[in-house]
GROMACS .gro file of N, CA and C in nm:
model
  228
    1MET      N    1   9.156   9.979  11.591
    1MET     CA    2   9.175  10.068  11.480
    1MET      C    3   9.319  10.062  11.428
    2SER      N    4   9.414  10.044  11.521
    2SER     CA    5   9.554  10.038  11.479
    2SER      C    6   9.582   9.913  11.396
    3VAL      N    7   9.513   9.804  11.424
    3VAL     CA    8   9.532   9.681  11.347
    3VAL      C    9   9.487   9.703  11.203
    4ILE      N   10   9.376   9.772  11.184
    4ILE     CA   11   9.325   9.800  11.050
    4ILE      C   12   9.421   9.891  10.974
    5ALA      N   13   9.474   9.993  11.042
    5ALA     CA   14   9.567  10.085  10.977
    5ALA      C   15   9.697  10.015  10.939
    6ILE      N   16   9.747   9.931  11.028
    6ILE     CA   17   9.872   9.859  11.001
    6ILE      C   18   9.852   9.759  10.888
    7SER      N   19   9.737   9.691  10.885
    7SER     CA   20   9.715   9.594  10.778
    7SER      C   21   9.699   9.662  10.643
    8ALA      N   22   9.633   9.777  10.639
    8ALA     CA   23   9.621   9.851  10.514
    8ALA      C   24   9.758   9.898  10.465
    9ALA      N   25   9.841   9.945  10.557
    9ALA     CA   26   9.975   9.988  10.520
    9ALA      C   27  10.058   9.870  10.469
   10GLY      N   28  10.042   9.755  10.531
   10GLY     CA   29  10.116   9.637  10.488
   10GLY      C   30  10.077   9.591  10.348
   11VAL      N   31   9.947   9.591  10.319
   11VAL     CA   32   9.901   9.551  10.185
   11VAL      C   33   9.952   9.649  10.081
   12LEU      N   34   9.943   9.777  10.109
   12LEU     CA   35   9.991   9.878  10.013
   12LEU      C   36  10.142   9.868   9.992
   13MET      N   37  10.216   9.839  10.098
   13MET     CA   38  10.359   9.820  10.083
   13MET      C   39  10.390   9.697  10.001
   14GLY      N   40  10.315   9.590  10.021
   14GLY     CA   41  10.337   9.468   9.945
   14GLY      C   42  10.308   9.485   9.797
   15LEU      N   43  10.214   9.570   9.764
   15LEU     CA   44  10.183   9.595   9.624
   15LEU      C   45  10.293   9.673   9.552
   16ARG      N   46  10.369   9.750   9.626
   16ARG     CA   47  10.463   9.842   9.562
   16ARG      C   48  10.610   9.814   9.591
   17PHE      N   49  10.644   9.777   9.715
   17PHE     CA   50  10.783   9.773   9.758
   17PHE      C   51  10.834   9.632   9.783
   18LYS      N   52  10.966   9.618   9.793
   18LYS     CA   53  11.032   9.491   9.822
   18LYS      C   54  11.051   9.474   9.973
   19ALA      N   55  11.117   9.367  10.012
   19ALA     CA   56  11.133   9.330  10.153
   19ALA      C   57  11.202   9.435  10.240
   20PRO      N   58  11.301   9.510  10.192
   20PRO     CA   59  11.360   9.611  10.281
   20PRO      C   60  11.259   9.713  10.334
   21ALA      N   61  11.153   9.736  10.260
   21ALA     CA   62  11.050   9.828  10.308
   21ALA      C   63  10.978   9.770  10.429
   22LEU      N   64  10.961   9.638  10.433
   22LEU     CA   65  10.899   9.574  10.549
   22LEU      C   66  10.988   9.588  10.671
   23ILE      N   67  11.118   9.572  10.653
   23ILE     CA   68  11.213   9.589  10.764
   23ILE      C   69  11.209   9.732  10.815
   24ALA      N   70  11.207   9.827  10.724
   24ALA     CA   71  11.202   9.968  10.764
   24ALA      C   72  11.070  10.001  10.834
   25ALA      N   73  10.959   9.945  10.787
   25ALA     CA   74  10.830   9.971  10.850
   25ALA      C   75  10.824   9.910  10.990
   26THR      N   76  10.884   9.793  11.007
   26THR     CA   77  10.888   9.732  11.140
   26THR      C   78  10.975   9.815  11.234
   27ALA      N   79  11.087   9.866  11.185
   27ALA     CA   80  11.171   9.953  11.267
   27ALA      C   81  11.096  10.081  11.304
   28LEU      N   82  11.020  10.134  11.210
   28LEU     CA   83  10.939  10.252  11.237
   28LEU      C   84  10.831  10.222  11.341
   29LEU      N   85  10.778  10.103  11.338
   29LEU     CA   86  10.679  10.061  11.436
   29LEU      C   87  10.742  10.054  11.576
   30VAL      N   88  10.865  10.005  11.585
   30VAL     CA   89  10.936   9.999  11.713
   30VAL      C   90  10.960  10.140  11.766
   31VAL      N   91  11.013  10.226  11.682
   31VAL     CA   92  11.041  10.363  11.724
   31VAL      C   93  10.913  10.436  11.762
   32GLY      N   94  10.808  10.415  11.683
   32GLY     CA   95  10.680  10.478  11.714
   32GLY      C   96  10.621  10.430  11.845
   33SER      N   97  10.635  10.302  11.873
   33SER     CA   98  10.584  10.247  11.999
   33SER      C   99  10.658  10.306  12.118
   34PHE      N  100  10.793  10.313  12.108
   34PHE     CA  101  10.869  10.373  12.217
   34PHE      C  102  10.836  10.521  12.234
   35ALA      N  103  10.819  10.592  12.125
   35ALA     CA  104  10.784  10.734  12.134
   35ALA      C  105  10.645  10.752  12.194
   36TRP      N  106  10.551  10.667  12.153
   36TRP     CA  107  10.415  10.676  12.206
   36TRP      C  108  10.415  10.656  12.357
   37ASN      N  109  10.487  10.552  12.401
   37ASN     CA  110  10.493  10.525  12.545
   37ASN      C  111  10.572  10.632  12.619
   38GLY      N  112  10.678  10.683  12.558
   38GLY     CA  113  10.760  10.784  12.622
   38GLY      C  114  10.689  10.917  12.640
   39LEU      N  115  10.600  10.949  12.549
   39LEU     CA  116  10.526  11.075  12.560
   39LEU      C  117  10.408  11.066  12.656
   40GLY      N  118  10.377  10.944  12.698
   40GLY     CA  119  10.268  10.925  12.793
   40GLY      C  120  10.130  10.941  12.732
   41LEU      N  121  10.119  10.915  12.605
   41LEU     CA  122   9.989  10.926  12.538
   41LEU      C  123   9.899  10.810  12.580
   42PRO      N  124   9.767  10.826  12.572
   42PRO     CA  125   9.677  10.718  12.613
   42PRO      C  126   9.688  10.598  12.520
   43GLY      N  127   9.666  10.479  12.573
   43GLY     CA  128   9.675  10.357  12.493
   43GLY      C  129   9.815  10.302  12.493
   44TYR      N  130   9.868  10.275  12.610
   44TYR     CA  131  10.004  10.224  12.626
   44TYR      C  132  10.029  10.102  12.537
   45VAL      N  133  10.139  10.101  12.463
   45VAL     CA  134  10.172   9.991  12.373
   45VAL      C  135  10.255   9.889  12.450
   46THR      N  136  10.197   9.772  12.473
   46THR     CA  137  10.266   9.666  12.543
   46THR      C  138  10.344   9.582  12.444
   47VAL      N  139  10.426   9.491  12.496
   47VAL     CA  140  10.503   9.402  12.410
   47VAL      C  141  10.409   9.313  12.330
   48THR      N  142  10.304   9.266  12.393
   48THR     CA  143  10.208   9.180  12.324
   48THR      C  144  10.141   9.255  12.210
   49LYS      N  145  10.099   9.377  12.236
   49LYS     CA  146  10.034   9.458  12.131
   49LYS      C  147  10.132   9.487  12.018
   50PHE      N  148  10.259   9.514  12.051
   50PHE     CA  149  10.359   9.538  11.948
   50PHE      C  150  10.380   9.413  11.863
   51LEU      N  151  10.388   9.296  11.926
   51LEU     CA  152  10.406   9.172  11.849
   51LEU      C  153  10.286   9.145  11.758
   52ILE      N  154  10.167   9.170  11.808
   52ILE     CA  155  10.047   9.151  11.725
   52ILE      C  156  10.052   9.245  11.603
   53LEU      N  157  10.087   9.371  11.627
   53LEU     CA  158  10.096   9.466  11.516
   53LEU      C  159  10.206   9.427  11.417
   54SER      N  160  10.317   9.374  11.466
   54SER     CA  161  10.425   9.331  11.378
   54SER      C  162  10.382   9.213  11.291
   55PHE      N  163  10.312   9.116  11.351
   55PHE     CA  164  10.265   9.001  11.273
   55PHE      C  165  10.158   9.041  11.173
   56VAL      N  166  10.072   9.133  11.212
   56VAL     CA  167   9.969   9.183  11.120
   56VAL      C  168  10.035   9.255  11.003
   57LEU      N  169  10.136   9.335  11.031
   57LEU     CA  170  10.208   9.406  10.925
   57LEU      C  171  10.273   9.308  10.828
   58ALA      N  172  10.340   9.207  10.882
   58ALA     CA  173  10.408   9.109  10.796
   58ALA      C  174  10.307   9.027  10.715
   59GLY      N  175  10.198   8.986  10.777
   59GLY     CA  176  10.096   8.909  10.705
   59GLY      C  177  10.030   8.990  10.596
   60ALA      N  178  10.000   9.115  10.625
   60ALA     CA  179   9.938   9.201  10.524
   60ALA      C  180  10.036   9.230  10.412
   61TYR      N  181  10.165   9.241  10.444
   61TYR     CA  182  10.265   9.262  10.341
   61TYR      C  183  10.270   9.141  10.247
   62ILE      N  184  10.264   9.022  10.302
   62ILE     CA  185  10.264   8.900  10.220
   62ILE      C  186  10.140   8.895  10.131
   63ILE      N  187  10.027   8.934  10.184
   63ILE     CA  188   9.904   8.938  10.103
   63ILE      C  189   9.919   9.038   9.989
   64GLY      N  190   9.971   9.157  10.018
   64GLY     CA  191   9.993   9.256   9.914
   64GLY      C  192  10.094   9.209   9.810
   65LEU      N  193  10.197   9.140   9.855
   65LEU     CA  194  10.297   9.087   9.763
   65LEU      C  195  10.238   8.982   9.671
   66SER      N  196  10.154   8.894   9.726
   66SER     CA  197  10.092   8.792   9.641
   66SER      C  198   9.991   8.854   9.544
   67LEU      N  199   9.921   8.958   9.586
   67LEU     CA  200   9.832   9.029   9.494
   67LEU      C  201   9.910   9.096   9.382
   68SER      N  202  10.025   9.149   9.414
   68SER     CA  203  10.110   9.213   9.314
   68SER      C  204  10.160   9.112   9.211
   69VAL      N  205  10.202   8.996   9.258
   69VAL     CA  206  10.250   8.892   9.167
   69VAL      C  207  10.136   8.842   9.080
   70HIS      N  208  10.020   8.824   9.139
   70HIS     CA  209   9.904   8.777   9.064
   70HIS      C  210   9.863   8.879   8.958
   71ARG      N  211   9.869   9.006   8.992
   71ARG     CA  212   9.833   9.113   8.899
   71ARG      C  213   9.931   9.119   8.782
   72LYS      N  214  10.060   9.099   8.810
   72LYS     CA  215  10.160   9.104   8.705
   72LYS      C  216  10.145   8.983   8.610
   73ARG      N  217  10.105   8.869   8.663
   73ARG     CA  218  10.084   8.753   8.578
   73ARG      C  219   9.967   8.773   8.484
   74LYS      N  220   9.863   8.839   8.531
   74LYS     CA  221   9.745   8.864   8.447
   74LYS      C  222   9.778   8.959   8.332
   75GLU      N  223   9.871   9.051   8.356
   75GLU     CA  224   9.906   9.148   8.253
   75GLU      C  225   9.980   9.085   8.136
   76ARG      N  226  10.045   8.973   8.160
   76ARG     CA  227  10.123   8.907   8.053
   76ARG      C  228  10.037   8.833   7.960
   0.00000   0.00000   0.00000
């Protein structure tokens, strides 16, 4: 479920924001992972799971960015 949520957030960010938003979202993902593990909530976030979520976020951001560029070209 987290992969779907992260990919949706990445696509929406790519449609609207520039690259600094991706850096901020990745930093938020790091802080959220540490907080999740520190609070002892179920579903421990491992390094592998964090890397997968980071790559999914970046890939979805690129997809959203390409959709945004394609949409702007159609408007012209």
